[in-house]
CSV table of C-alpha atoms and ligand atoms in Angstrom, one decimal:
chain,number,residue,atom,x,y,z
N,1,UNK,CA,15.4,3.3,-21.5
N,2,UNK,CA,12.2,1.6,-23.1
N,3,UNK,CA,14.0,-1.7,-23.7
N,4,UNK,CA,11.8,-5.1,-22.0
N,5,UNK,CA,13.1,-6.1,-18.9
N,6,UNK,CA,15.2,-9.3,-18.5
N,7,UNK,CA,13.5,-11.5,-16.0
N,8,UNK,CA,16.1,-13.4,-14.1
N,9,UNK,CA,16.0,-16.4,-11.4
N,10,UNK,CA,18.3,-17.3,-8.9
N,11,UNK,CA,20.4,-19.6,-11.0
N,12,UNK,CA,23.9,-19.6,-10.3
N,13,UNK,CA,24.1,-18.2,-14.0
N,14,UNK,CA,21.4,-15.3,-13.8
N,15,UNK,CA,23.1,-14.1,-10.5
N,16,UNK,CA,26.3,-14.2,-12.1
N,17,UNK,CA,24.0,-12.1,-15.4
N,18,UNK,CA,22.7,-9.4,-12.5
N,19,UNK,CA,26.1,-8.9,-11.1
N,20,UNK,CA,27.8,-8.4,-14.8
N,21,UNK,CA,25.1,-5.8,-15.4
N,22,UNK,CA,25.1,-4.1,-12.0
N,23,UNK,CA,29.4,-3.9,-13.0
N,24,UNK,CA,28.6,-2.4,-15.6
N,25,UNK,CA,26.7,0.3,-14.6
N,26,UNK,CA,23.6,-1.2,-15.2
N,27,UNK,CA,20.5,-1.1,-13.0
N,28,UNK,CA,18.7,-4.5,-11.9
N,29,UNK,CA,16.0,-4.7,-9.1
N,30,UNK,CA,17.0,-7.9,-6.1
N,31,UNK,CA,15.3,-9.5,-3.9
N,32,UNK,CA,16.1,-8.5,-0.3
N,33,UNK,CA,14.7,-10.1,3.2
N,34,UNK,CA,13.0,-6.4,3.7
N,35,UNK,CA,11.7,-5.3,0.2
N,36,UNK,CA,12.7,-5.7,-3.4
N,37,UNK,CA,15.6,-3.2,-4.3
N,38,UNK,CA,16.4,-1.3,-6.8
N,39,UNK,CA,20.2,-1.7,-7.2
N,40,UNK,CA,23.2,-0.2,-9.0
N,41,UNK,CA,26.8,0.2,-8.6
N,42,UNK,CA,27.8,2.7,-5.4
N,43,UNK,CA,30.7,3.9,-6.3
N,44,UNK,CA,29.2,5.3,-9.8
N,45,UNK,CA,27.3,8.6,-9.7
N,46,UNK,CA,26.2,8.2,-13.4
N,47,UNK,CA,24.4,4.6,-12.8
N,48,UNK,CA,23.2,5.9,-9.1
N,49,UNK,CA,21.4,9.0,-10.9
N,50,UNK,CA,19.8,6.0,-13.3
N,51,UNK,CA,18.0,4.7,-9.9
N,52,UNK,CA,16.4,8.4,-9.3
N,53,UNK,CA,15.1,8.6,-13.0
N,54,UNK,CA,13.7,5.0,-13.0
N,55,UNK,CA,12.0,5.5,-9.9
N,56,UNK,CA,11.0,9.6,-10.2
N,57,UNK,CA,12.8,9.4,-6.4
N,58,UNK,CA,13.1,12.9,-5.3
N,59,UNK,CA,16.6,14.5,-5.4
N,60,UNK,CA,17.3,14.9,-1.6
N,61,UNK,CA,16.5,11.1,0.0
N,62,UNK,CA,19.5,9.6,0.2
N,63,UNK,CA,20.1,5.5,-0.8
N,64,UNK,CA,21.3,2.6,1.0
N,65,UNK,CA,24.4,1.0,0.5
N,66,UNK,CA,24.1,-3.0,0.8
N,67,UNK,CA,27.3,-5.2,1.2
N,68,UNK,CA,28.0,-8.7,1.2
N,69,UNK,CA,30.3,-8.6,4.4
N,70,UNK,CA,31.2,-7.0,7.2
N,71,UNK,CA,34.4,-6.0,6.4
N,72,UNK,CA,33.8,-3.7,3.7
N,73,UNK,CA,32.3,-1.4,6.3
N,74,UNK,CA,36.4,-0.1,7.1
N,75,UNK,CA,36.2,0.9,3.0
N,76,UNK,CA,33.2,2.8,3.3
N,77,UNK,CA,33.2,4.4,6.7
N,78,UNK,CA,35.3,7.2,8.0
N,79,UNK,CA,34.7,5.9,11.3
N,80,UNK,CA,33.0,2.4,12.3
N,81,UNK,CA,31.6,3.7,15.6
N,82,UNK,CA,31.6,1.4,18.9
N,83,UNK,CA,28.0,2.1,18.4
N,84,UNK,CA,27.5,1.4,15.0
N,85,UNK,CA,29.7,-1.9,15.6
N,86,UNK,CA,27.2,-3.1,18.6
N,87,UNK,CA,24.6,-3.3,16.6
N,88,UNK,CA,26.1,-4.4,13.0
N,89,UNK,CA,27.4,-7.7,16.3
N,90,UNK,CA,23.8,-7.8,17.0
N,91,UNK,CA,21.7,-7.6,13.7
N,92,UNK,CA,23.8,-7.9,10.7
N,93,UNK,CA,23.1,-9.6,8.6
N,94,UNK,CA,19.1,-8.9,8.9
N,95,UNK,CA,17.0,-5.7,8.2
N,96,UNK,CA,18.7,-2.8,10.1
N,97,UNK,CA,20.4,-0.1,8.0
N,98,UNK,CA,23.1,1.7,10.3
N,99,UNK,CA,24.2,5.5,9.4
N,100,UNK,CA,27.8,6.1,9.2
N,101,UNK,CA,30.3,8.2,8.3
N,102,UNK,CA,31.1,8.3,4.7
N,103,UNK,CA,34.3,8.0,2.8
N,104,UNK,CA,34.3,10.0,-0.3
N,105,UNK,CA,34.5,6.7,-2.7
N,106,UNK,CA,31.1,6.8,-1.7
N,107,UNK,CA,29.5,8.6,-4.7
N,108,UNK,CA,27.8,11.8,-3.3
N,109,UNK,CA,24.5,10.9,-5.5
N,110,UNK,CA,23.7,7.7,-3.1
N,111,UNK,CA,23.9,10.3,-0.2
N,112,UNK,CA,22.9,13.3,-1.5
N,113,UNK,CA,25.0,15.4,-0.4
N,114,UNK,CA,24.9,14.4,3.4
N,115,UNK,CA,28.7,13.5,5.0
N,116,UNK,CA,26.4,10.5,6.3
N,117,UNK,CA,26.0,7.1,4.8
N,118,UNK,CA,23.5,4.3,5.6
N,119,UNK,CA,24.8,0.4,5.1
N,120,UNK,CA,23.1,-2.2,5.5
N,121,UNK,CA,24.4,-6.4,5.2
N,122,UNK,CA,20.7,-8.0,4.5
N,123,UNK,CA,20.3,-11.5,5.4
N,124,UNK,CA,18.6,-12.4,1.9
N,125,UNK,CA,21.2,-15.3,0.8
N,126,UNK,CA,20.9,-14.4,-3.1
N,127,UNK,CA,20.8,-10.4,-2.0
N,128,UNK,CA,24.6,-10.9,-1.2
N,129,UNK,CA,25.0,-13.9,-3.9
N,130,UNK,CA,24.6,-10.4,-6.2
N,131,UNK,CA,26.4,-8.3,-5.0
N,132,UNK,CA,29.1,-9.9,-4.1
N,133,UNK,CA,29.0,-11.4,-8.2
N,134,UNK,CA,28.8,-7.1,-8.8
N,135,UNK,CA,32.1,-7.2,-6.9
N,136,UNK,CA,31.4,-3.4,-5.8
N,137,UNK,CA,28.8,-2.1,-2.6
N,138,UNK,CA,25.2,-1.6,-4.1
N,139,UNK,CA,23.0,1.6,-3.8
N,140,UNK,CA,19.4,0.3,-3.9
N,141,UNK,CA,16.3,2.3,-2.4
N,142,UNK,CA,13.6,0.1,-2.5
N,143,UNK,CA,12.0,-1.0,-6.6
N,144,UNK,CA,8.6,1.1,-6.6
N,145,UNK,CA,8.2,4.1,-8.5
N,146,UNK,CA,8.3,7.1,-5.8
N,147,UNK,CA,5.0,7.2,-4.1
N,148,UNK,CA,4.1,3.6,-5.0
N,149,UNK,CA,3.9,1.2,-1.7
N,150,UNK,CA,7.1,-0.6,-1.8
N,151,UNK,CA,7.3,-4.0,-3.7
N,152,UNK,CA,7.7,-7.2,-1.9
N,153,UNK,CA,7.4,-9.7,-5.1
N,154,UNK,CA,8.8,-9.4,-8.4
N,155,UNK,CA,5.3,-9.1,-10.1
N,156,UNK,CA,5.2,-5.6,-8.3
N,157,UNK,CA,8.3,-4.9,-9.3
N,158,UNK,CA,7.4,-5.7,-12.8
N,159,UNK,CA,4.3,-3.7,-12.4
N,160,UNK,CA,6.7,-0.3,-12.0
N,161,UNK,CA,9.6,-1.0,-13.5
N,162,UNK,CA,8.9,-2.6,-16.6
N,163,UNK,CA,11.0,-0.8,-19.4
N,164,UNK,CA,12.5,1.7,-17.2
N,165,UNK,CA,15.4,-1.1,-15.6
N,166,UNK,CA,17.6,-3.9,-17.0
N,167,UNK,CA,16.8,-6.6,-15.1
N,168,UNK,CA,14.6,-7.7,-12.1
N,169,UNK,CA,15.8,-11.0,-10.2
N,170,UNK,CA,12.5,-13.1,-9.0
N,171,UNK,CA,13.4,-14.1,-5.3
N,172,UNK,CA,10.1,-14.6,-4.1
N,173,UNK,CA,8.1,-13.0,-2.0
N,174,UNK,CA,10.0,-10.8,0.5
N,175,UNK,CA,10.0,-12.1,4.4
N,176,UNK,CA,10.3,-9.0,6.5
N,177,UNK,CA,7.8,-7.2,4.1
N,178,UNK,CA,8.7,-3.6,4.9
N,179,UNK,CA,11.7,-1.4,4.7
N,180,UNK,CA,14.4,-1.5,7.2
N,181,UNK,CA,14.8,-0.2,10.4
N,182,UNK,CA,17.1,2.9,9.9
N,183,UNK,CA,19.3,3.9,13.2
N,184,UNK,CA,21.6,7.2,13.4
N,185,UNK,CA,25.2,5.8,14.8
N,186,UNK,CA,27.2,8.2,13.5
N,187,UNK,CA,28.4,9.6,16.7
N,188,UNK,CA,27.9,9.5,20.2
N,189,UNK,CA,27.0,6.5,22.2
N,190,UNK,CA,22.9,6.6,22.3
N,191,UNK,CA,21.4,5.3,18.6
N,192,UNK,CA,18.4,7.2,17.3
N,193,UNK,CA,16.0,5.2,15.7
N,194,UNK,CA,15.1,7.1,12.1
N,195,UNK,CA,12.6,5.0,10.3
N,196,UNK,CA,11.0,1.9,12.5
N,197,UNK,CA,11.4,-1.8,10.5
N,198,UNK,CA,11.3,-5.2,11.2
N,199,UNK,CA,14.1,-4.7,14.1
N,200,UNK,CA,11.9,-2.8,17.0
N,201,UNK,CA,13.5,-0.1,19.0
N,202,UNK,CA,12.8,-2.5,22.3
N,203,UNK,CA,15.4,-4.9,20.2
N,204,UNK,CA,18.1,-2.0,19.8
N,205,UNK,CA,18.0,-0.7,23.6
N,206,UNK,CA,18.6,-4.0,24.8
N,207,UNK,CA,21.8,-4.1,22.8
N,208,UNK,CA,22.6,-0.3,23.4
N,209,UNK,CA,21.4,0.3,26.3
N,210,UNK,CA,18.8,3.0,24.9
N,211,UNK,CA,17.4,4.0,22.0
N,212,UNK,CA,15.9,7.6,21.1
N,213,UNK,CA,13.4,7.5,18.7
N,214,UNK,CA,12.9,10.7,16.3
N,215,UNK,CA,10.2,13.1,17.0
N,216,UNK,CA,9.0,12.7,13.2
N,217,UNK,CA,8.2,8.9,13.4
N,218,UNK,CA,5.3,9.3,16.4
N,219,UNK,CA,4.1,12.7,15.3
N,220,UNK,CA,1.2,12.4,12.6
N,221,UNK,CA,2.4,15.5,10.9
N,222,UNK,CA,4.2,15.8,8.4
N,223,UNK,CA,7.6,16.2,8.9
N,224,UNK,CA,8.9,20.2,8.1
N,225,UNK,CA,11.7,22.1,7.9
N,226,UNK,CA,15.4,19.8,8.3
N,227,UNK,CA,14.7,16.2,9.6
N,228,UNK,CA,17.6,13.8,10.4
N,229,UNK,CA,15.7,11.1,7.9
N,230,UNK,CA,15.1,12.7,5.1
N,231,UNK,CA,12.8,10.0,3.6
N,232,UNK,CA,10.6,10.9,6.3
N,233,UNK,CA,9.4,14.5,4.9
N,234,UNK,CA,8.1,12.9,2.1
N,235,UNK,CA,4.7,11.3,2.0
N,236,UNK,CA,5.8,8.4,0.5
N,237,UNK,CA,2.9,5.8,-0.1
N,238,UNK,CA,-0.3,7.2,-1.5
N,239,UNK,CA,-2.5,5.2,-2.8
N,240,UNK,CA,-5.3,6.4,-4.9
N,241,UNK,CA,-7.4,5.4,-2.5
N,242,UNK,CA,-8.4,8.1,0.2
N,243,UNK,CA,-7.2,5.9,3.5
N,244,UNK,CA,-8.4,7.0,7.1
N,245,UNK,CA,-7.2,5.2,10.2
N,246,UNK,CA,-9.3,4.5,12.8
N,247,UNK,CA,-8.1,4.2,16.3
N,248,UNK,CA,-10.5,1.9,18.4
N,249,UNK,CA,-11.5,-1.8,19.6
N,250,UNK,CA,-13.1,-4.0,16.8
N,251,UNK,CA,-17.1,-3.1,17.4
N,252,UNK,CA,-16.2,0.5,17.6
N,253,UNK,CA,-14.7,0.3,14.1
N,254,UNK,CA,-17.2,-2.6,12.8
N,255,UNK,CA,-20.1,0.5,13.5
N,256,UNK,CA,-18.3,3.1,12.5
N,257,UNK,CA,-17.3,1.7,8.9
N,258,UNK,CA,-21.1,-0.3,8.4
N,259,UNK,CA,-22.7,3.7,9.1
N,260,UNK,CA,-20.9,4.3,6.2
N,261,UNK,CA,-21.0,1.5,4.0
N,262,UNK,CA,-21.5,-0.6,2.0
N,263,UNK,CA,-21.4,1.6,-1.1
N,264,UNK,CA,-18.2,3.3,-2.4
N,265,UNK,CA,-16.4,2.1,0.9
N,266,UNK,CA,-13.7,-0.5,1.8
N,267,UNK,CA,-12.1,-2.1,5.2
N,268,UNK,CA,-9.1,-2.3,5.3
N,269,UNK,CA,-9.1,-5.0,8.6
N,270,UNK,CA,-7.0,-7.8,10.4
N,271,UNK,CA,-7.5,-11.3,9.3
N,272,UNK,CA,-10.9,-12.9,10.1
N,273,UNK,CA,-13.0,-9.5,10.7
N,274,UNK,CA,-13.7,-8.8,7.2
N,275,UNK,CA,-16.7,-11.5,7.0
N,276,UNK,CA,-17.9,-9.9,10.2
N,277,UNK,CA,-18.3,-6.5,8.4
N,278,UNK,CA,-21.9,-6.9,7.3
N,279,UNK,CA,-21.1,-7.3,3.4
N,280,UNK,CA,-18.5,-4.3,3.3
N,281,UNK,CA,-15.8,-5.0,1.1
N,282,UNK,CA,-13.0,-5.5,2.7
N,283,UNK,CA,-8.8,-6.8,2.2
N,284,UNK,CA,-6.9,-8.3,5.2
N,285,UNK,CA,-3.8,-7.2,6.3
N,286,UNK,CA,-2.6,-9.7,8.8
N,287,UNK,CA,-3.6,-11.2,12.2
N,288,UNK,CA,-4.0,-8.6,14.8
N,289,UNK,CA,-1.7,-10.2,17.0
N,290,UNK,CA,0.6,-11.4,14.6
N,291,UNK,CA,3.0,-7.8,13.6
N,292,UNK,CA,5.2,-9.8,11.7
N,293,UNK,CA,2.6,-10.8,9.1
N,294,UNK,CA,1.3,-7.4,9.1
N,295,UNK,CA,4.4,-6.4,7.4
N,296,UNK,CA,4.9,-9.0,5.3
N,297,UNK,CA,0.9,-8.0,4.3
N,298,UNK,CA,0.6,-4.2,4.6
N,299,UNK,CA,2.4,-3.1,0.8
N,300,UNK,CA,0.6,-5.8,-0.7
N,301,UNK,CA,-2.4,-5.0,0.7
N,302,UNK,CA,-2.4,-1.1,-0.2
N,303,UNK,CA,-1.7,-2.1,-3.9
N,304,UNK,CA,-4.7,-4.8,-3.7
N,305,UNK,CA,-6.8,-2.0,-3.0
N,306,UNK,CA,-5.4,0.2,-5.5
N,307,UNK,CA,-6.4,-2.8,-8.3
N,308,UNK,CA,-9.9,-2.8,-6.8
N,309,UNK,CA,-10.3,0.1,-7.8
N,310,UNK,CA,-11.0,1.0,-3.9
N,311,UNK,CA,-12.1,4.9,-3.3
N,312,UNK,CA,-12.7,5.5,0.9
N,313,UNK,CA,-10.6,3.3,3.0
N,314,UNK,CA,-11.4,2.9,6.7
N,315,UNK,CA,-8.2,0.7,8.2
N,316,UNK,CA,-7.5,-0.3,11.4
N,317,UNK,CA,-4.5,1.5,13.3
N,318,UNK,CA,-2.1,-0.7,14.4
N,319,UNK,CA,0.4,-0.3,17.5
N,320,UNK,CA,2.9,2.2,18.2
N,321,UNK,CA,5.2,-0.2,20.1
N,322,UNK,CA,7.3,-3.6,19.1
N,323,UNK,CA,7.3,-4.6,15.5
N,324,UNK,CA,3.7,-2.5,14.9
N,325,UNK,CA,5.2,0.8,15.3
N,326,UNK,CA,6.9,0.0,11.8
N,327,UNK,CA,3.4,-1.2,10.0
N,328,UNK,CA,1.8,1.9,11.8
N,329,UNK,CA,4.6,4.0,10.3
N,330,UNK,CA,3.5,3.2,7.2
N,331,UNK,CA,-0.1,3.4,7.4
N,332,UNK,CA,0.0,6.7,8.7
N,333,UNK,CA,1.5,8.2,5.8
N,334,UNK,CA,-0.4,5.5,3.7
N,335,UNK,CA,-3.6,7.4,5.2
N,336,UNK,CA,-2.2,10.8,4.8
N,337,UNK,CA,-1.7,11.4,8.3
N,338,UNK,CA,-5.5,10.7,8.6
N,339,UNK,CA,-6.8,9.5,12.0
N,340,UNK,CA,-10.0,9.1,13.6
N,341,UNK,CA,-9.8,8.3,17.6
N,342,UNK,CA,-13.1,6.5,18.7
B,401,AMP,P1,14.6,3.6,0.8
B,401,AMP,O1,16.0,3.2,0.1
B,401,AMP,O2,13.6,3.9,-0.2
B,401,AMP,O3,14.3,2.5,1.7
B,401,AMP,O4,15.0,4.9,1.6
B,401,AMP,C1,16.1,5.0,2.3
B,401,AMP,C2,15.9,5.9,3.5
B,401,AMP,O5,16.9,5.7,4.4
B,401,AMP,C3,15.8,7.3,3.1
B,401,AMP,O6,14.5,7.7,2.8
B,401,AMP,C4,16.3,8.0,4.4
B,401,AMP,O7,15.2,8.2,5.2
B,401,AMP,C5,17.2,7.0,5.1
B,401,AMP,N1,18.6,7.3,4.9
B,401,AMP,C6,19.4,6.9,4.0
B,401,AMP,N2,20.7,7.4,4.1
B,401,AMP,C7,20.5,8.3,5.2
B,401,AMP,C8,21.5,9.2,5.8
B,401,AMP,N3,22.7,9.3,5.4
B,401,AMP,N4,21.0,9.9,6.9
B,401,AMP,C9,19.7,9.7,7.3
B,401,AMP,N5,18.8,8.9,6.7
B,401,AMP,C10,19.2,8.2,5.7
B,402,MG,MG1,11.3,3.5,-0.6
């Protein structure tokens, strides 16, 4: 497709527009609470292999189906476990994506072959305003090209998708700001926590009782060999910029990046230490107490430096527990896997 991109509103007409299209096996990118994504049709192989073009997604990471209410889990699901239904109680709708059992109306492209499915009821009002004007369940990985950080306003949409798409819905700027949590439910009676989002895994135990979280989110390898996520073998975000982390207090890391600086180097530092930097250029990612912000700042942050033409990145690592562990998630493989303890 090299057609211009309709750009569409939240009208009660242009939702009505985005939900013909996404019927008609078209694909159109939507505003969700997490990040933008890039919808089509579930149950349509031919318009799901359309998302994995667009987007140059790798053949083997799987989609997520998004409804617009509960109930259409029973069509989907070979079996709604007690789990799964504990948490869809707790969090749905909201940013948690819950693997399940899949029915074969399910078309084996959104799953890639797994006998898994993850589904997801997002909170985003207009999210499920279109697809419940589609009138089917909606594949939609999230509306960057593979390997770009993931888009939280339509311009970054834009900026990718341009040409390649039929229509990208302007919502505003997304409020969870990264992906969602992804949890394993598909049997037994502990969840296992697969990618970390804006629902913690502190949040899931206390409504489970426990959660397990996957050896491949805390290791800074890179995943190998069969993972239970496979999103997470891929290294996903990488900027052009070479990103380090470095793991330390504030003066350790305000030495260790002015050594360096201020030529051909950039910080990449919670709000209000930039200025503090000794003239090293610098983009703000959030107050360091404040992990909520931090995801609703970290994609945008990775593409600012990106446009800056930014070349060595020195970032401060953010927690592995709470709401952090999902902004450190994607840092980590922002940076490579590259760490520095101090
Ligand atoms: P994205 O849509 O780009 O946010 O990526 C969705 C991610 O969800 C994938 O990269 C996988 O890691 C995860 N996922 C989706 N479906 C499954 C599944 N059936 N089993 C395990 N992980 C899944
Ligand atoms: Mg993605």
């Amino acid at each position: 497709m090299n057609k211009e991109t309709l750009m569409l509103s939240c009208s009660e007409t242009d939702i009505a527009r985005a939900g013909e299209i996404l019927r008609n096996g078209g694909l159109a990118a939507i505003p969700t609470e997490t990040v933008y994504g890039l919808a089509a049709n579930a149950l349509d192989g031919s318009a799901v292999r359309k998302i994995f073009e667009a987007k140059g997604r790798p053949q083997d990471n799987p989609l997520i189906v998004h409804i617009s209410d509960v109930e259409q889990v029973y069509g989907l699901t070979k079996n709604f476990t007690p789990v799964a239904k504990k948490l869809a109680d707790a969090f749905w709708p909201g940013p948690l994506t819950i693997i399940m059992p899949k029915k074969d109306i399910i078309a084996s492209e959104v799953t890639c072959g797994l006998s898994t499915v993850g589904i997801r009821l997002p909170e985003n009002e207009w999210a499920r305003k279109i697809i419940a004007a589609a009138g089917v369940p909606l594949a939609a990985p999230s509306a960057n090209s593979s390997g770009r950080p993931s888009p939280t306003t339509a311009k970054h949409v834009f900026d990718d998708m341009n040409g390649k798409i039929d229509a990208i819905v302007d919502g505003g700027e997304c409020t969870v700001g990264v992906e969602s949590t992804v949890v394993y439910a598909a049997d037994g009676d502990e969840p296992v926590l697969l990618r970390p989002g804006g629902i913690s895994p502190e949040m899931i135990a206390q409504v489970c009782g426990a959660c397990r979280i996957d050896d491949n989110i805390l290791s800074d390898m890179e995943a190998v060999g069969e993972v239970m996520s496979p999103g997470m073998k891929h290294k996903h975000y990488s900027p052009d910029a070479r990103i380090t982390l470095i793991d330390s207090d504030f003066p350790a890391y305000k030495k260790y990046v002015e050594e360096r600086g201020p030529q051909d180097v950039f910080a990449l530092c919670y709000d209000g230490e930039g200025e503090r930097l000794g003239g090293i250029p610098y983009i703000e990612f959030g107050a360091e107490n404040d992990p909520q912000a931090q995801c609703r700042r970290v994609f945008s942050a990775l593409r600012e430096l990106d446009e800056k033409g930014a070349k060595t990145v020195y970032a401060r690592c953010p927690k592995k527990d709470g709401t952090s562990l999902a902004v450190y998630n994607r840092l980590i493989r922002a940076a490579a896997f590259r760490k520095i303890e101090l």
